[in-house]
CSV table of C-alpha atoms in Angstrom, one decimal:
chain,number,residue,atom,x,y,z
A,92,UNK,CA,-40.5,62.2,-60.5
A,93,UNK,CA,-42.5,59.8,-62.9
A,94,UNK,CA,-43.1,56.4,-62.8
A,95,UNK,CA,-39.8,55.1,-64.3
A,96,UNK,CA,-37.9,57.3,-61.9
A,97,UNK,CA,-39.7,55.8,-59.0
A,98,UNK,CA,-39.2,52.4,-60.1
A,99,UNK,CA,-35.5,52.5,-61.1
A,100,UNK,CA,-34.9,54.5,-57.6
A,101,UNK,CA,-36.6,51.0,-55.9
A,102,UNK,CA,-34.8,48.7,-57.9
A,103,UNK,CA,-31.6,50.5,-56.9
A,104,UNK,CA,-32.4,50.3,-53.3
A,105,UNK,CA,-33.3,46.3,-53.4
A,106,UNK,CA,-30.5,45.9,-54.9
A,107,UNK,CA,-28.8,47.8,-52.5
A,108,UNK,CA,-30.0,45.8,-49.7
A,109,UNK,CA,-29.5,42.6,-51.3
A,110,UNK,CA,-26.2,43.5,-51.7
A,111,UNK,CA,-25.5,44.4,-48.2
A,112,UNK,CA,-26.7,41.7,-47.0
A,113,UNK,CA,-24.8,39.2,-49.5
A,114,UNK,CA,-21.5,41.2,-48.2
A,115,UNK,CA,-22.2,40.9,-44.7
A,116,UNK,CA,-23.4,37.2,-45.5
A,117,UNK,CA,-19.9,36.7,-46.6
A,118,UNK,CA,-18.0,38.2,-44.5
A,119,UNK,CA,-19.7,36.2,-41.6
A,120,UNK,CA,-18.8,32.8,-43.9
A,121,UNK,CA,-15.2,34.2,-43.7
A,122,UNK,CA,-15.0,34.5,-40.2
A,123,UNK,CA,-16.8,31.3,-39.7
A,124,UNK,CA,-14.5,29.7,-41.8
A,125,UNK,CA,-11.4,31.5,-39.8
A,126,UNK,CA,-12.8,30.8,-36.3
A,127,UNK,CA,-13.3,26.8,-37.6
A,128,UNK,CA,-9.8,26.3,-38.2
A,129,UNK,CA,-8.4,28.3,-34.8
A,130,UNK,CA,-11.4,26.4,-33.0
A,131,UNK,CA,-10.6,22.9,-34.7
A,132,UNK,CA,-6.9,23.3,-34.1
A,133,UNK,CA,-6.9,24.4,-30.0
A,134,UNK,CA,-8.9,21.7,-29.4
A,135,UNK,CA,-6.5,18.9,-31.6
A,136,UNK,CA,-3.7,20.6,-29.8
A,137,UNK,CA,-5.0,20.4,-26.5
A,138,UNK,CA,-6.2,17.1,-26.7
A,139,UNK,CA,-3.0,15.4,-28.5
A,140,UNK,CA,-1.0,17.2,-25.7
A,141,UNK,CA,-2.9,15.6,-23.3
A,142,UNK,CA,-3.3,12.3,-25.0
A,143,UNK,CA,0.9,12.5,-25.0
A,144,UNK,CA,1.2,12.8,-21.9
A,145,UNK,CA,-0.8,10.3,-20.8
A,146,UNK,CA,1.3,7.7,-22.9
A,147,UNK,CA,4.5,9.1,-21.4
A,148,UNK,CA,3.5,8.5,-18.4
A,149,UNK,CA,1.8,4.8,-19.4
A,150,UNK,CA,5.4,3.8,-20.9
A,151,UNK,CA,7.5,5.3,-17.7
A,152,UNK,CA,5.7,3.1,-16.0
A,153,UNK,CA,6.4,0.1,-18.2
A,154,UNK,CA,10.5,1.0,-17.9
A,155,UNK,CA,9.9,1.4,-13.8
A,156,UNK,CA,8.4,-1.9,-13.8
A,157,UNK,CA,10.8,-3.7,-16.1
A,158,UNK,CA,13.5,-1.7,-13.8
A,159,UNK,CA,12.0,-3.3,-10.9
A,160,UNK,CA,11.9,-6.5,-11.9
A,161,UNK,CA,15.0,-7.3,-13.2
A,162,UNK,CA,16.9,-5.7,-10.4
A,163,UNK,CA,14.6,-8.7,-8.3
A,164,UNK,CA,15.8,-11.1,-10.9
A,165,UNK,CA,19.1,-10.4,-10.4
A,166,UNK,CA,18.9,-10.3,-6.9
A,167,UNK,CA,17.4,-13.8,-6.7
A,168,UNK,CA,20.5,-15.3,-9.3
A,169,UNK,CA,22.9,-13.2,-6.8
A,170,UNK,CA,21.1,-15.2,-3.8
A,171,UNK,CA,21.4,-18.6,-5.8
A,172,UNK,CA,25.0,-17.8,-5.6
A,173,UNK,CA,25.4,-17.1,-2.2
A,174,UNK,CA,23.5,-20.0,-1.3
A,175,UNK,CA,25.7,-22.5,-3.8
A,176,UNK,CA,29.0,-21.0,-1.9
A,177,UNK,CA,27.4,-21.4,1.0
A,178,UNK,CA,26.4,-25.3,0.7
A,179,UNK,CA,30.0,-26.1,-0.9
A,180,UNK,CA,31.7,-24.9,2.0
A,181,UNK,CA,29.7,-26.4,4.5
A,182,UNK,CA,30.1,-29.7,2.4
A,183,UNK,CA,33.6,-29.9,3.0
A,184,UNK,CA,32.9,-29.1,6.6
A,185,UNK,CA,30.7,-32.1,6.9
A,186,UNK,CA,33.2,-34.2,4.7
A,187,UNK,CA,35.8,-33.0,7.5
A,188,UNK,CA,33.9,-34.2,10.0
A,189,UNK,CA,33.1,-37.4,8.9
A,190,UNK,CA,37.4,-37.9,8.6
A,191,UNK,CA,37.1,-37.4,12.1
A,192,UNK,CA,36.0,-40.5,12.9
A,193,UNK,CA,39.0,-42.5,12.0
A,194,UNK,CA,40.9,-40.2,14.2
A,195,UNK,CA,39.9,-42.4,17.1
A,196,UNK,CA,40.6,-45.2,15.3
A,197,UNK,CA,44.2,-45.4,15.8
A,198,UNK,CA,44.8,-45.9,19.0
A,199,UNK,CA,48.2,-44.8,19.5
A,200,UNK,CA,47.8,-41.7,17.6
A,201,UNK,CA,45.0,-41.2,19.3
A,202,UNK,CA,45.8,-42.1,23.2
A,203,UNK,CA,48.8,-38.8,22.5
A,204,UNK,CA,45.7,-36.8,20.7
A,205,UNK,CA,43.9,-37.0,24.1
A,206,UNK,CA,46.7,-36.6,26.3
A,207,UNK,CA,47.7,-33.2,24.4
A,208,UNK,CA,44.3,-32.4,24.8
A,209,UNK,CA,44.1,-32.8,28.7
A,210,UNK,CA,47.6,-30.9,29.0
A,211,UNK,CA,45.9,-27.8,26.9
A,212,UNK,CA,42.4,-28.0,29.0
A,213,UNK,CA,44.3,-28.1,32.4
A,214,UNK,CA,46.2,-25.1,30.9
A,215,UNK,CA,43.2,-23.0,30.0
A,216,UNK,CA,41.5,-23.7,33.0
A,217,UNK,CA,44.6,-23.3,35.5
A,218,UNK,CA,42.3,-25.0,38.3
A,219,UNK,CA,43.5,-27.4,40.9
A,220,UNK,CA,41.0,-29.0,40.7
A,221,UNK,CA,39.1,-30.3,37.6
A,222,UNK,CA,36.3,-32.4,36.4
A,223,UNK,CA,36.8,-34.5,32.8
A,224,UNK,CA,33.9,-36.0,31.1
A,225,UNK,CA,34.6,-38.2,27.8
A,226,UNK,CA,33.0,-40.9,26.2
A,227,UNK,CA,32.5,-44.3,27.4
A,228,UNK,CA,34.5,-45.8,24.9
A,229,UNK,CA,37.3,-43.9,25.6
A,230,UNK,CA,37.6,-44.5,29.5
A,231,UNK,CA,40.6,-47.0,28.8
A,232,UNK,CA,42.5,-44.5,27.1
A,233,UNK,CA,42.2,-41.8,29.0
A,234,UNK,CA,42.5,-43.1,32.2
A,235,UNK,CA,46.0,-44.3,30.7
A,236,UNK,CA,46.8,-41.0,30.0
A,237,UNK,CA,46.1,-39.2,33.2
A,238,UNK,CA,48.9,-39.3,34.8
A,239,UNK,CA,51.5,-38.3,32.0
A,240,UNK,CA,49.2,-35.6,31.5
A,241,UNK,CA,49.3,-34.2,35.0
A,242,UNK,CA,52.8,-34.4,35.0
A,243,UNK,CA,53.1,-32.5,32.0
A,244,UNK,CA,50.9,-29.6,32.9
A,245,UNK,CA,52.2,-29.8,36.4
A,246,UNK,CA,56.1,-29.2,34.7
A,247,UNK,CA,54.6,-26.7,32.1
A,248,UNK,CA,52.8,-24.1,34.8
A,249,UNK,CA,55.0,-24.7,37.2
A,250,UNK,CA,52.4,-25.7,39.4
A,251,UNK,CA,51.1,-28.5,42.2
A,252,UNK,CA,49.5,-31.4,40.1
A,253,UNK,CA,45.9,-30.6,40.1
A,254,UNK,CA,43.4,-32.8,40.8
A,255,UNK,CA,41.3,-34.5,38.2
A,256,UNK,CA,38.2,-36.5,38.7
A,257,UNK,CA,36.7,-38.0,35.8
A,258,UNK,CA,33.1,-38.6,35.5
A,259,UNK,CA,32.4,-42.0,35.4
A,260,UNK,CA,28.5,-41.2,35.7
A,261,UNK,CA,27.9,-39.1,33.1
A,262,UNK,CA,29.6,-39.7,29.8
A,263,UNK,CA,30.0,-37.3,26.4
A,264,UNK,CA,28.0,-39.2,24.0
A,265,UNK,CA,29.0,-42.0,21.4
A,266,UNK,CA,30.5,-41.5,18.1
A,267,UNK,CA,27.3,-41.3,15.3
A,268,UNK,CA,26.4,-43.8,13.4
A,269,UNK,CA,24.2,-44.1,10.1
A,270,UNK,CA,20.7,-44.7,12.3
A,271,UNK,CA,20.8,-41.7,14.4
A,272,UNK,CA,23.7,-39.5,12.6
A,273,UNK,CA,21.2,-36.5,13.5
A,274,UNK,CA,21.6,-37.4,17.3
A,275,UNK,CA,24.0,-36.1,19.5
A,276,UNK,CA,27.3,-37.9,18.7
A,277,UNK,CA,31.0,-36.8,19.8
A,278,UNK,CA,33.5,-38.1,17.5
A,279,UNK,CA,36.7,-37.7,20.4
A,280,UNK,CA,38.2,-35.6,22.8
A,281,UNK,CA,37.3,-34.7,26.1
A,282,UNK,CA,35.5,-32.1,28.0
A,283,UNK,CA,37.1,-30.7,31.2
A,284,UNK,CA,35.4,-27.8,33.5
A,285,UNK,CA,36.3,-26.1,36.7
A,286,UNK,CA,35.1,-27.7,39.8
A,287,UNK,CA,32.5,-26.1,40.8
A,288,UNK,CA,31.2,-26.6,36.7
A,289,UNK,CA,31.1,-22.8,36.0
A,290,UNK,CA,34.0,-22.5,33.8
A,291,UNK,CA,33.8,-24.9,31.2
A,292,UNK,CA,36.1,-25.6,28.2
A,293,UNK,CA,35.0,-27.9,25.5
A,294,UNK,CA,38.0,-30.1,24.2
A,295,UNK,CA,36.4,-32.4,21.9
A,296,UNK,CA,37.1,-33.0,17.9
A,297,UNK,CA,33.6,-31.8,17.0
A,298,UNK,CA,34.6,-28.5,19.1
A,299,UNK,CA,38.1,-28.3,17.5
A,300,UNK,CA,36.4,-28.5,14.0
A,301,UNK,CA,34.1,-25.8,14.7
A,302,UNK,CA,36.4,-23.8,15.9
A,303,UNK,CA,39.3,-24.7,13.5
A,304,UNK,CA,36.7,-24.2,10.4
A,305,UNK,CA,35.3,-20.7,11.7
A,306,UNK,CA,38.5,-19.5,11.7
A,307,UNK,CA,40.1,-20.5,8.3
A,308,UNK,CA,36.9,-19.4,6.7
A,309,UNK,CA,37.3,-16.6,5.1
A,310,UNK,CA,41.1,-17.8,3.6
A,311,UNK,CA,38.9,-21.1,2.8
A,312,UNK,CA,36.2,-18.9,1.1
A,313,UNK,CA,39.1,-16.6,-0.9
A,314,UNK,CA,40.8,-19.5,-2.1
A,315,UNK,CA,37.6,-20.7,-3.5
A,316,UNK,CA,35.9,-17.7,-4.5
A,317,UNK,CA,38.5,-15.4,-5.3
A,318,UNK,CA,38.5,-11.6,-4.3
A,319,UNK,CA,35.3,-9.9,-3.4
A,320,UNK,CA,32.9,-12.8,-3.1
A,321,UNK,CA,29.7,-11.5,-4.5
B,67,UNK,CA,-52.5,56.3,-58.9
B,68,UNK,CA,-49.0,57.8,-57.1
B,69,UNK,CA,-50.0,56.1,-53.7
B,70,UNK,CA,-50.8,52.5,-55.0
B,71,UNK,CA,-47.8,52.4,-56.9
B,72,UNK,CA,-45.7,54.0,-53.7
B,73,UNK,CA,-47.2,50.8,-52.2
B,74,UNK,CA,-45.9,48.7,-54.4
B,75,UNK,CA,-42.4,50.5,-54.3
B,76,UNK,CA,-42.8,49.7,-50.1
B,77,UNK,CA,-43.8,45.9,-50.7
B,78,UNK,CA,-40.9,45.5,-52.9
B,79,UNK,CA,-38.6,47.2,-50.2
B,80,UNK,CA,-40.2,45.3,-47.5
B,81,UNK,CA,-39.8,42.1,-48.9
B,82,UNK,CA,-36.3,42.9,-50.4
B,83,UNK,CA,-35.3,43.5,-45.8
B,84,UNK,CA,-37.3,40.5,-45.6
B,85,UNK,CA,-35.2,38.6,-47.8
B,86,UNK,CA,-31.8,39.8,-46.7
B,87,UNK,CA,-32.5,39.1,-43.0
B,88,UNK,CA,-32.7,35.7,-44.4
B,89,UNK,CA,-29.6,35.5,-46.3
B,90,UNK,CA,-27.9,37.3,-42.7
B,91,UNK,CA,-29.8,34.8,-40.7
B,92,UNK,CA,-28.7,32.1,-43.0
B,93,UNK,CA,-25.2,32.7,-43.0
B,94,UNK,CA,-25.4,32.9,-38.9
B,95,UNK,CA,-26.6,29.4,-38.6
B,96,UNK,CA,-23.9,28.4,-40.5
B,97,UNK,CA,-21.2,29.7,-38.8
B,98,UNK,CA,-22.7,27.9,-35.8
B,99,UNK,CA,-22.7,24.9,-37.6
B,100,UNK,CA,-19.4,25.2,-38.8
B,101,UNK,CA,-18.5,25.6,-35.2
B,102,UNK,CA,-20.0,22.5,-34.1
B,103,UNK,CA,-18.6,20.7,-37.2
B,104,UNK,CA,-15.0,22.2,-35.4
B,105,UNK,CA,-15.5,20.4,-32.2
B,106,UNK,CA,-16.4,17.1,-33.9
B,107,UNK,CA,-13.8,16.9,-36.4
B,108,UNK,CA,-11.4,17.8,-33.5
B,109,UNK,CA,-12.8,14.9,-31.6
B,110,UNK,CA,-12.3,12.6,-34.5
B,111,UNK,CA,-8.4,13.2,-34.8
B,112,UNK,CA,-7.9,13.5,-31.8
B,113,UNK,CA,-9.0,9.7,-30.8
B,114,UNK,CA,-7.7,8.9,-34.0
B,115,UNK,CA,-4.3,10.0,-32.5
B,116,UNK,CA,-5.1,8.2,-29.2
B,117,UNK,CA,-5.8,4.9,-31.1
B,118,UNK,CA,-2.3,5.3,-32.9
B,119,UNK,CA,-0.7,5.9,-29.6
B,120,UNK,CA,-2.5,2.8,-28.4
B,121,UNK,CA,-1.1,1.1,-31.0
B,122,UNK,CA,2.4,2.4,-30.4
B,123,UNK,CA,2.4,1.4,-26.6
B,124,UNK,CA,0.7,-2.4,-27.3
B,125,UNK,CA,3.7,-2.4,-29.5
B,126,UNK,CA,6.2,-1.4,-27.4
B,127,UNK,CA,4.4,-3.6,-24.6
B,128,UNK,CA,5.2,-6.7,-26.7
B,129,UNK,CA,8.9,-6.1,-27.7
B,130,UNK,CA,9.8,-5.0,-24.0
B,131,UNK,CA,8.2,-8.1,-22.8
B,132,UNK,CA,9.9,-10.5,-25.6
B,133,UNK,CA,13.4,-9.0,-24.7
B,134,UNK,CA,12.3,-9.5,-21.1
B,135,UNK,CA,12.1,-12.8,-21.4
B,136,UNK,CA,15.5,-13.6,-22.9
B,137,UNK,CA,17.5,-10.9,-20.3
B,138,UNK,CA,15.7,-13.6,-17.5
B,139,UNK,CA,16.9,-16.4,-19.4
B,140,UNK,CA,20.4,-15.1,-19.6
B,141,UNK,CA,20.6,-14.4,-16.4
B,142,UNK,CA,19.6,-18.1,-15.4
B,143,UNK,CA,22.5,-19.5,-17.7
B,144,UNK,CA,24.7,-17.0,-16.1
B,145,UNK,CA,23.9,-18.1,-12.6
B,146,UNK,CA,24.3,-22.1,-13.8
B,147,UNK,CA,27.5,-21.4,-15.2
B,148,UNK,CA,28.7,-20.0,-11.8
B,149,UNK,CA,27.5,-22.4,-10.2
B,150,UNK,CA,28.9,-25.1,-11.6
B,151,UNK,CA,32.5,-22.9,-11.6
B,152,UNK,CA,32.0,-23.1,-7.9
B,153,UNK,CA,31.1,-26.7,-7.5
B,154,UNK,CA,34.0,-27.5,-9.7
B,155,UNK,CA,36.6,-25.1,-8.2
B,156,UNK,CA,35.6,-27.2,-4.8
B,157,UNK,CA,35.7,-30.4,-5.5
B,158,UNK,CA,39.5,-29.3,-6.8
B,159,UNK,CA,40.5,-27.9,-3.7
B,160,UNK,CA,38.1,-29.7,-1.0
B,161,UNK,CA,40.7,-32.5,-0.3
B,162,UNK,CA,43.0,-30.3,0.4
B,163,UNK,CA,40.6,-28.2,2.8
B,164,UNK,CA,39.4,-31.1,4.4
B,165,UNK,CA,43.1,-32.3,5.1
B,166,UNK,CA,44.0,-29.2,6.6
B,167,UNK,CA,40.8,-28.5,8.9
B,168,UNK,CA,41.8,-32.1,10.3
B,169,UNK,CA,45.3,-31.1,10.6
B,170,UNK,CA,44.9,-28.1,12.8
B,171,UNK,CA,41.9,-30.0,14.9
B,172,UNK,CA,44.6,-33.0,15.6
B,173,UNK,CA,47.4,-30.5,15.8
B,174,UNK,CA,47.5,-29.7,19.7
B,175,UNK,CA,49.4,-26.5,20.7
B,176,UNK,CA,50.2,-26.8,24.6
């Protein structure tokens, strides 16, 4: 071979290997470039995924919260009602008892009140032999009652006249006044109990009320309220 | 003469490998770099994203707390309303109770 020969045989190969490596330089840019975008992409995906997530969960939160509280809310306004029924029926309780007083105001009404009373205590009890406490105030009237009242039961049960002591030592106490309405107070009536004190049956207006308002409570509490109340 | 211009034929092959171990070598690094350039762009929208959700939940954080507000003060009026119902559907019938509860208490069965 001569020179020339030689020399275009090298500049083949250079080029040759400049060549091969421009093709494998490219082919290594095009995979770059291919394994950028899958790379790049996974991780966006992965992160937005979790980044997602954690704001679903932040905002369930939120709804459990807001869930929470207004069921409280409402539970408190359904309290506020309760309580309101509550106060206006014990209101007219109180206004009822206050009407009481006048009761033993009139004393002919009354005198019968207490002697209907002593007739029903002797026949609850059916003892024959009773103790009566009532207040001082109404000694007078009761003691002028006695009598028809024993008779009456006596007729009624068919049964000896009992005896009655009343208890001149130990009196129920006085109606209430403005000073010490929180005091014990009995606005009427009487208290009678077996001798021996271990059956004992209260009698008096206060008790009667009680009683009386217990049991029309839930037809007052319909009439007022309606169906279900809350 | 033939083996100093063989050398030179060598040289020029030589530095020709030389060369395109470069341009290999080259294009290496930069795929690395690219790949580096993949995890940091990924990190950039993805707290992009995050910020936008942020956004979207301080939002929502707002309105749900607004409408709050007005359900509680609903309720309240509600509540007053019955209430007064109440006290006004007593003070219509609590004569009447009150007459009655005295009626039965002086009423005496025997």
């Amino acid at each position: 071979m001569n020179d020339s020969d030689v020399s275009k045989q090298i500049q083949q190969m250079v080029r040759f290997i400049q060549q091969e490596a421009e093709e494998k330089a490219n082919e290594i840019s095009v995979s770059a470039e291919e394994e950028f975008n899958i790379e790049k992409l996974q991780l966006v995906e992965t992160d937005k995924k979790k980044i997602r997530q954690e704001y679903e969960r932040k905002e369930k939160q939120v709804d459990i919260r807001k869930k929470i509280e207004y069921s409280m809310q409402l539970n408190a306004s359904r309290i506020k009602v309760l309580q309101a029924q509550d106060d206006v029926v014990n209101n007219m309780k109180d206004a009822a008892a206050k009407e009481l007083l006048n009761v033993s105001g009139d004393h002919n009404v009354y005198r019968n009140i207490l002697k209907d009373l002593i007739v029903q205590s002797l026949l609850r009890l059916k003892e024959p032999s009773v103790l009566l406490r009532c207040r001082e105030d109404d000694l007078q009237l009761v003691e002028s009652v006695l009598d028809l009242a024993v008779q009456e039961y006596a007729e009624k049960a068919n049964v000896h006249a009992p005896e009655i002591i009343v208890d001149k030592e130990v009196y129920l106490p006085p109606a209430p006044s403005d000073d010490n309405s929180h005091a014990l107070h009995c606005s009427g009536g009487v208290v009678m109990a077996s001798r021996d004190g271990k059956i004992v049956f209260e009698n008096t207006l206060d008790a009667r009320l009680d009683v009386v308002f217990r049991k029309n409570l839930p037809e007052i509490r319909k009439q007022l309220f309606g169906g279900a109340a809350a | 003469m033939d083996s100093f211009k063989g050398q030179e034929g060598i040289q020029m092959l030589l530095t020709a490998e030389q060369e395109a171990q470069h341009i290999v070598l080259s294009a290496r690094n930069l795929r690395t770099q690219r790949l580096k350039q993949a995890k940091e762009e990924a990190e950039r929208e993805a707290s992009q994203y995050k910020s936008h959700m942020e956004d979207e939940y301080q939002k929502s954080l707002l309105e749900s707390s607004g409408s709050s507000g007005s359900n509680v003060k609903r309720l309240d009026e509600e509540t007053e309303d019955k209430i007064n119902n109440l006290k006004q559907s007593a003070s219509k019938v609590s004569n009447e109770v009150v007459d009655m509860l005295l009626k039965h208490v002086t009423n005496i069965k025997v």
